[in-house]
Amino acid sequence: MSDPNELSAPGDVDLGRAWIGVAAQVWHRRPGLVERAAAGLLRSPGLARALVSTPSLLVPWLLASAVVFGVGAIVTHDTSAPVVALLAPAVAGAGIAYAYGPGIDPAFELSRSMAVSDRMVLLVRVLALFAVNALLGLAASALSATAAGIAFGWMVPMTAVSALALAVATLTRSPGVGMAAGVTVWGLTVLGGQAYSGHFATAVRTHSLYLPYLAVAAICGAAVIIRTRMERGTA
């Protein structure tokens, strides 16, 4: 004989769907001003939600990035060393490595179930992160005439380092590994340039390195596209 205190659902009630509805109401959050603006620009509320929930676009991360660039600007102004130009690729690579992935991205499951592809979510986030870090770097470079002279010199290596960090993070499904790979490779590149020419700024000032940087960015970008297509196909 069953326990009279035990509740059982009627056969025609889908408790799973009912619970999903309850959870949706509990976790629902009204979009803020930035999210509404992004939704209007992107013409997709879901894509806007995925963008504003990017881990490295949240306020704590942005403040940390601004502090790093601020310290770099002070050192650059006092020593005339292009510290901002050398920091920009590493900071951007670290942020982009944490743009997407299970375990770190609060909107990962949302992005997996959206009508738009994973690659579109990733593209929007990467472009936004790149633009934010570029603006921070340009603002910090403006404080020094020496740094401002090579302000656009670090854009190309920043693209390469960002693509490398993103590719490693996507292939290994670990943002930490992607960040470590991007920062390590950039550090070795800077040290290699210093050993070759005696100047740390060689990695951002030498135009002959731009073609290899772009080649690395293209290869890593292709790896990310292939990986996200495979993930979408096996989901």
Short mmCIF file of N, CA and C in Angstrom, two decimals, residues 79-163:
data_model
loop_
_atom_site.label_atom_id
_atom_site.label_comp_id
_atom_site.label_asym_id
_atom_site.label_seq_id
_atom_site.Cartn_x
_atom_site.Cartn_y
_atom_site.Cartn_z
N THR A 79 59.75 55.99 -18.38
CA THR A 79 60.98 55.37 -18.91
C THR A 79 61.09 55.44 -20.42
N SER A 80 60.02 55.84 -21.11
CA SER A 80 59.96 55.86 -22.58
C SER A 80 60.06 54.47 -23.19
N ALA A 81 59.98 53.42 -22.38
CA ALA A 81 59.95 52.05 -22.90
C ALA A 81 58.53 51.71 -23.32
N PRO A 82 58.35 51.06 -24.45
CA PRO A 82 56.99 50.78 -24.96
C PRO A 82 56.32 49.65 -24.20
N VAL A 83 56.10 49.85 -22.92
CA VAL A 83 55.53 48.80 -22.08
C VAL A 83 54.09 48.50 -22.50
N VAL A 84 53.33 49.54 -22.83
CA VAL A 84 51.93 49.33 -23.23
C VAL A 84 51.87 48.46 -24.48
N ALA A 85 52.72 48.74 -25.45
CA ALA A 85 52.72 47.96 -26.70
C ALA A 85 53.06 46.50 -26.44
N LEU A 86 53.90 46.25 -25.46
CA LEU A 86 54.28 44.87 -25.14
C LEU A 86 53.23 44.17 -24.29
N LEU A 87 52.48 44.94 -23.50
CA LEU A 87 51.45 44.34 -22.65
C LEU A 87 50.17 44.04 -23.42
N ALA A 88 49.86 44.87 -24.40
CA ALA A 88 48.57 44.76 -25.09
C ALA A 88 48.29 43.37 -25.67
N PRO A 89 49.23 42.75 -26.40
CA PRO A 89 48.92 41.41 -26.92
C PRO A 89 48.66 40.39 -25.83
N ALA A 90 49.42 40.44 -24.74
CA ALA A 90 49.24 39.48 -23.65
C ALA A 90 47.89 39.67 -22.96
N VAL A 91 47.50 40.91 -22.70
CA VAL A 91 46.23 41.18 -22.03
C VAL A 91 45.06 40.75 -22.92
N ALA A 92 45.14 41.09 -24.20
CA ALA A 92 44.07 40.70 -25.12
C ALA A 92 43.98 39.19 -25.26
N GLY A 93 45.14 38.53 -25.37
CA GLY A 93 45.13 37.07 -25.49
C GLY A 93 44.52 36.40 -24.28
N ALA A 94 44.84 36.91 -23.09
CA ALA A 94 44.28 36.33 -21.87
C ALA A 94 42.76 36.50 -21.84
N GLY A 95 42.27 37.68 -22.21
CA GLY A 95 40.84 37.92 -22.19
C GLY A 95 40.09 37.09 -23.20
N ILE A 96 40.63 36.96 -24.40
CA ILE A 96 39.95 36.22 -25.45
C ILE A 96 39.97 34.72 -25.16
N ALA A 97 40.99 34.23 -24.48
CA ALA A 97 41.01 32.81 -24.11
C ALA A 97 39.84 32.46 -23.21
N TYR A 98 39.39 33.43 -22.42
CA TYR A 98 38.27 33.21 -21.51
C TYR A 98 36.94 33.70 -22.09
N ALA A 99 36.87 33.79 -23.40
CA ALA A 99 35.64 34.26 -24.04
C ALA A 99 34.60 33.18 -24.19
N TYR A 100 35.01 31.92 -24.08
CA TYR A 100 34.08 30.85 -24.45
C TYR A 100 34.59 29.52 -23.90
N GLY A 101 33.69 28.70 -23.40
CA GLY A 101 34.10 27.37 -22.99
C GLY A 101 33.32 26.86 -21.79
N PRO A 102 33.18 25.54 -21.68
CA PRO A 102 32.45 24.96 -20.55
C PRO A 102 33.19 25.18 -19.24
N GLY A 103 32.44 25.37 -18.18
CA GLY A 103 33.04 25.52 -16.86
C GLY A 103 33.41 26.93 -16.50
N ILE A 104 33.57 27.82 -17.50
CA ILE A 104 33.97 29.19 -17.22
C ILE A 104 32.95 30.18 -17.75
N ASP A 105 32.18 29.77 -18.76
CA ASP A 105 31.23 30.65 -19.41
C ASP A 105 29.82 30.40 -18.88
N PRO A 106 29.22 31.37 -18.18
CA PRO A 106 27.87 31.15 -17.65
C PRO A 106 26.81 30.99 -18.72
N ALA A 107 27.11 31.41 -19.95
CA ALA A 107 26.14 31.30 -21.03
C ALA A 107 26.51 30.19 -22.01
N PHE A 108 27.39 29.28 -21.60
CA PHE A 108 27.83 28.23 -22.52
C PHE A 108 26.66 27.36 -22.97
N GLU A 109 25.85 26.91 -22.01
CA GLU A 109 24.72 26.06 -22.38
C GLU A 109 23.71 26.83 -23.23
N LEU A 110 23.54 28.12 -22.92
CA LEU A 110 22.65 28.95 -23.73
C LEU A 110 23.14 29.00 -25.17
N SER A 111 24.45 29.22 -25.34
CA SER A 111 25.01 29.33 -26.68
C SER A 111 24.89 28.02 -27.44
N ARG A 112 24.90 26.90 -26.72
CA ARG A 112 24.79 25.60 -27.39
C ARG A 112 23.37 25.33 -27.88
N SER A 113 22.39 25.99 -27.28
CA SER A 113 21.00 25.73 -27.65
C SER A 113 20.40 26.84 -28.50
N MET A 114 21.17 27.88 -28.79
CA MET A 114 20.65 28.99 -29.57
C MET A 114 20.55 28.64 -31.05
N ALA A 115 19.68 29.36 -31.74
CA ALA A 115 19.53 29.14 -33.18
C ALA A 115 20.79 29.57 -33.94
N VAL A 116 21.47 30.62 -33.44
CA VAL A 116 22.70 31.05 -34.08
C VAL A 116 23.81 30.06 -33.74
N SER A 117 24.82 30.00 -34.58
CA SER A 117 25.87 29.01 -34.41
C SER A 117 26.85 29.41 -33.31
N ASP A 118 27.59 28.42 -32.81
CA ASP A 118 28.63 28.70 -31.82
C ASP A 118 29.65 29.68 -32.38
N ARG A 119 29.93 29.54 -33.65
CA ARG A 119 30.93 30.43 -34.26
C ARG A 119 30.48 31.87 -34.27
N MET A 120 29.16 32.11 -34.44
CA MET A 120 28.67 33.48 -34.41
C MET A 120 28.80 34.07 -33.01
N VAL A 121 28.46 33.28 -31.99
CA VAL A 121 28.63 33.73 -30.61
C VAL A 121 30.09 34.07 -30.35
N LEU A 122 30.98 33.16 -30.79
CA LEU A 122 32.41 33.36 -30.57
C LEU A 122 32.92 34.58 -31.33
N LEU A 123 32.47 34.76 -32.57
CA LEU A 123 32.92 35.90 -33.39
C LEU A 123 32.53 37.21 -32.75
N VAL A 124 31.29 37.33 -32.30
CA VAL A 124 30.82 38.57 -31.69
C VAL A 124 31.62 38.87 -30.43
N ARG A 125 31.84 37.85 -29.61
CA ARG A 125 32.58 38.05 -28.36
C ARG A 125 34.03 38.44 -28.63
N VAL A 126 34.67 37.76 -29.56
CA VAL A 126 36.08 38.04 -29.85
C VAL A 126 36.24 39.45 -30.40
N LEU A 127 35.37 39.85 -31.32
CA LEU A 127 35.46 41.20 -31.87
C LEU A 127 35.25 42.26 -30.78
N ALA A 128 34.29 42.01 -29.89
CA ALA A 128 34.04 42.96 -28.80
C ALA A 128 35.25 43.06 -27.87
N LEU A 129 35.82 41.91 -27.51
CA LEU A 129 36.98 41.91 -26.63
C LEU A 129 38.17 42.58 -27.30
N PHE A 130 38.37 42.28 -28.57
CA PHE A 130 39.50 42.89 -29.28
C PHE A 130 39.34 44.41 -29.32
N ALA A 131 38.12 44.87 -29.60
CA ALA A 131 37.88 46.31 -29.67
C ALA A 131 38.12 46.97 -28.31
N VAL A 132 37.64 46.34 -27.23
CA VAL A 132 37.82 46.92 -25.90
C VAL A 132 39.30 47.03 -25.55
N ASN A 133 40.06 45.95 -25.78
CA ASN A 133 41.48 45.97 -25.46
C ASN A 133 42.26 46.93 -26.36
N ALA A 134 41.84 47.04 -27.60
CA ALA A 134 42.50 48.00 -28.49
C ALA A 134 42.27 49.42 -28.02
N LEU A 135 41.05 49.73 -27.60
CA LEU A 135 40.75 51.08 -27.10
C LEU A 135 41.53 51.37 -25.83
N LEU A 136 41.62 50.39 -24.92
CA LEU A 136 42.40 50.59 -23.69
C LEU A 136 43.87 50.81 -24.02
N GLY A 137 44.38 50.03 -24.96
CA GLY A 137 45.78 50.19 -25.34
C GLY A 137 46.05 51.53 -25.99
N LEU A 138 45.15 51.98 -26.86
CA LEU A 138 45.33 53.27 -27.52
C LEU A 138 45.25 54.42 -26.51
N ALA A 139 44.32 54.29 -25.55
CA ALA A 139 44.20 55.33 -24.53
C ALA A 139 45.46 55.40 -23.68
N ALA A 140 46.02 54.24 -23.33
CA ALA A 140 47.24 54.23 -22.53
C ALA A 140 48.43 54.73 -23.34
N SER A 141 48.47 54.42 -24.64
CA SER A 141 49.57 54.86 -25.49
C SER A 141 49.57 56.37 -25.69
N ALA A 142 48.40 56.98 -25.59
CA ALA A 142 48.30 58.42 -25.83
C ALA A 142 49.08 59.23 -24.81
N LEU A 143 49.42 58.61 -23.69
CA LEU A 143 50.14 59.33 -22.64
C LEU A 143 51.62 59.49 -22.94
N SER A 144 52.11 58.80 -23.95
CA SER A 144 53.53 58.86 -24.27
C SER A 144 53.71 59.00 -25.77
N ALA A 145 54.53 59.98 -26.18
CA ALA A 145 54.78 60.18 -27.61
C ALA A 145 55.51 58.98 -28.19
N THR A 146 56.40 58.37 -27.40
CA THR A 146 57.14 57.20 -27.89
C THR A 146 56.20 56.04 -28.14
N ALA A 147 55.31 55.80 -27.19
CA ALA A 147 54.37 54.70 -27.34
C ALA A 147 53.36 54.99 -28.43
N ALA A 148 52.94 56.25 -28.54
CA ALA A 148 51.95 56.60 -29.56
C ALA A 148 52.51 56.39 -30.96
N GLY A 149 53.84 56.50 -31.11
CA GLY A 149 54.45 56.31 -32.41
C GLY A 149 54.33 54.89 -32.92
N ILE A 150 54.19 53.92 -32.01
CA ILE A 150 54.04 52.53 -32.44
C ILE A 150 52.69 51.98 -31.99
N ALA A 151 51.73 52.89 -31.81
CA ALA A 151 50.42 52.48 -31.29
C ALA A 151 49.79 51.40 -32.15
N PHE A 152 49.96 51.50 -33.47
CA PHE A 152 49.35 50.52 -34.35
C PHE A 152 50.29 49.35 -34.63
N GLY A 153 51.52 49.44 -34.15
CA GLY A 153 52.47 48.35 -34.37
C GLY A 153 52.12 47.10 -33.60
N TRP A 154 51.42 47.26 -32.46
CA TRP A 154 51.09 46.07 -31.68
C TRP A 154 49.73 45.49 -32.03
N MET A 155 49.02 46.11 -32.98
CA MET A 155 47.73 45.57 -33.38
C MET A 155 47.87 44.21 -34.07
N VAL A 156 48.89 44.08 -34.93
CA VAL A 156 49.08 42.83 -35.66
C VAL A 156 49.51 41.71 -34.72
N PRO A 157 50.55 41.89 -33.89
CA PRO A 157 50.86 40.81 -32.94
C PRO A 157 49.74 40.53 -31.95
N MET A 158 48.95 41.54 -31.58
CA MET A 158 47.82 41.31 -30.70
C MET A 158 46.80 40.39 -31.38
N THR A 159 46.62 40.56 -32.68
CA THR A 159 45.72 39.67 -33.42
C THR A 159 46.23 38.24 -33.39
N ALA A 160 47.54 38.07 -33.60
CA ALA A 160 48.13 36.73 -33.62
C ALA A 160 48.04 36.05 -32.26
N VAL A 161 48.40 36.78 -31.21
CA VAL A 161 48.38 36.20 -29.86
C VAL A 161 46.95 35.87 -29.44
N SER A 162 46.01 36.74 -29.77
CA SER A 162 44.60 36.49 -29.44
C SER A 162 44.09 35.24 -30.15
N ALA A 163 44.42 35.10 -31.44
CA ALA A 163 43.98 33.93 -32.20
C ALA A 163 44.62 32.66 -31.66
#
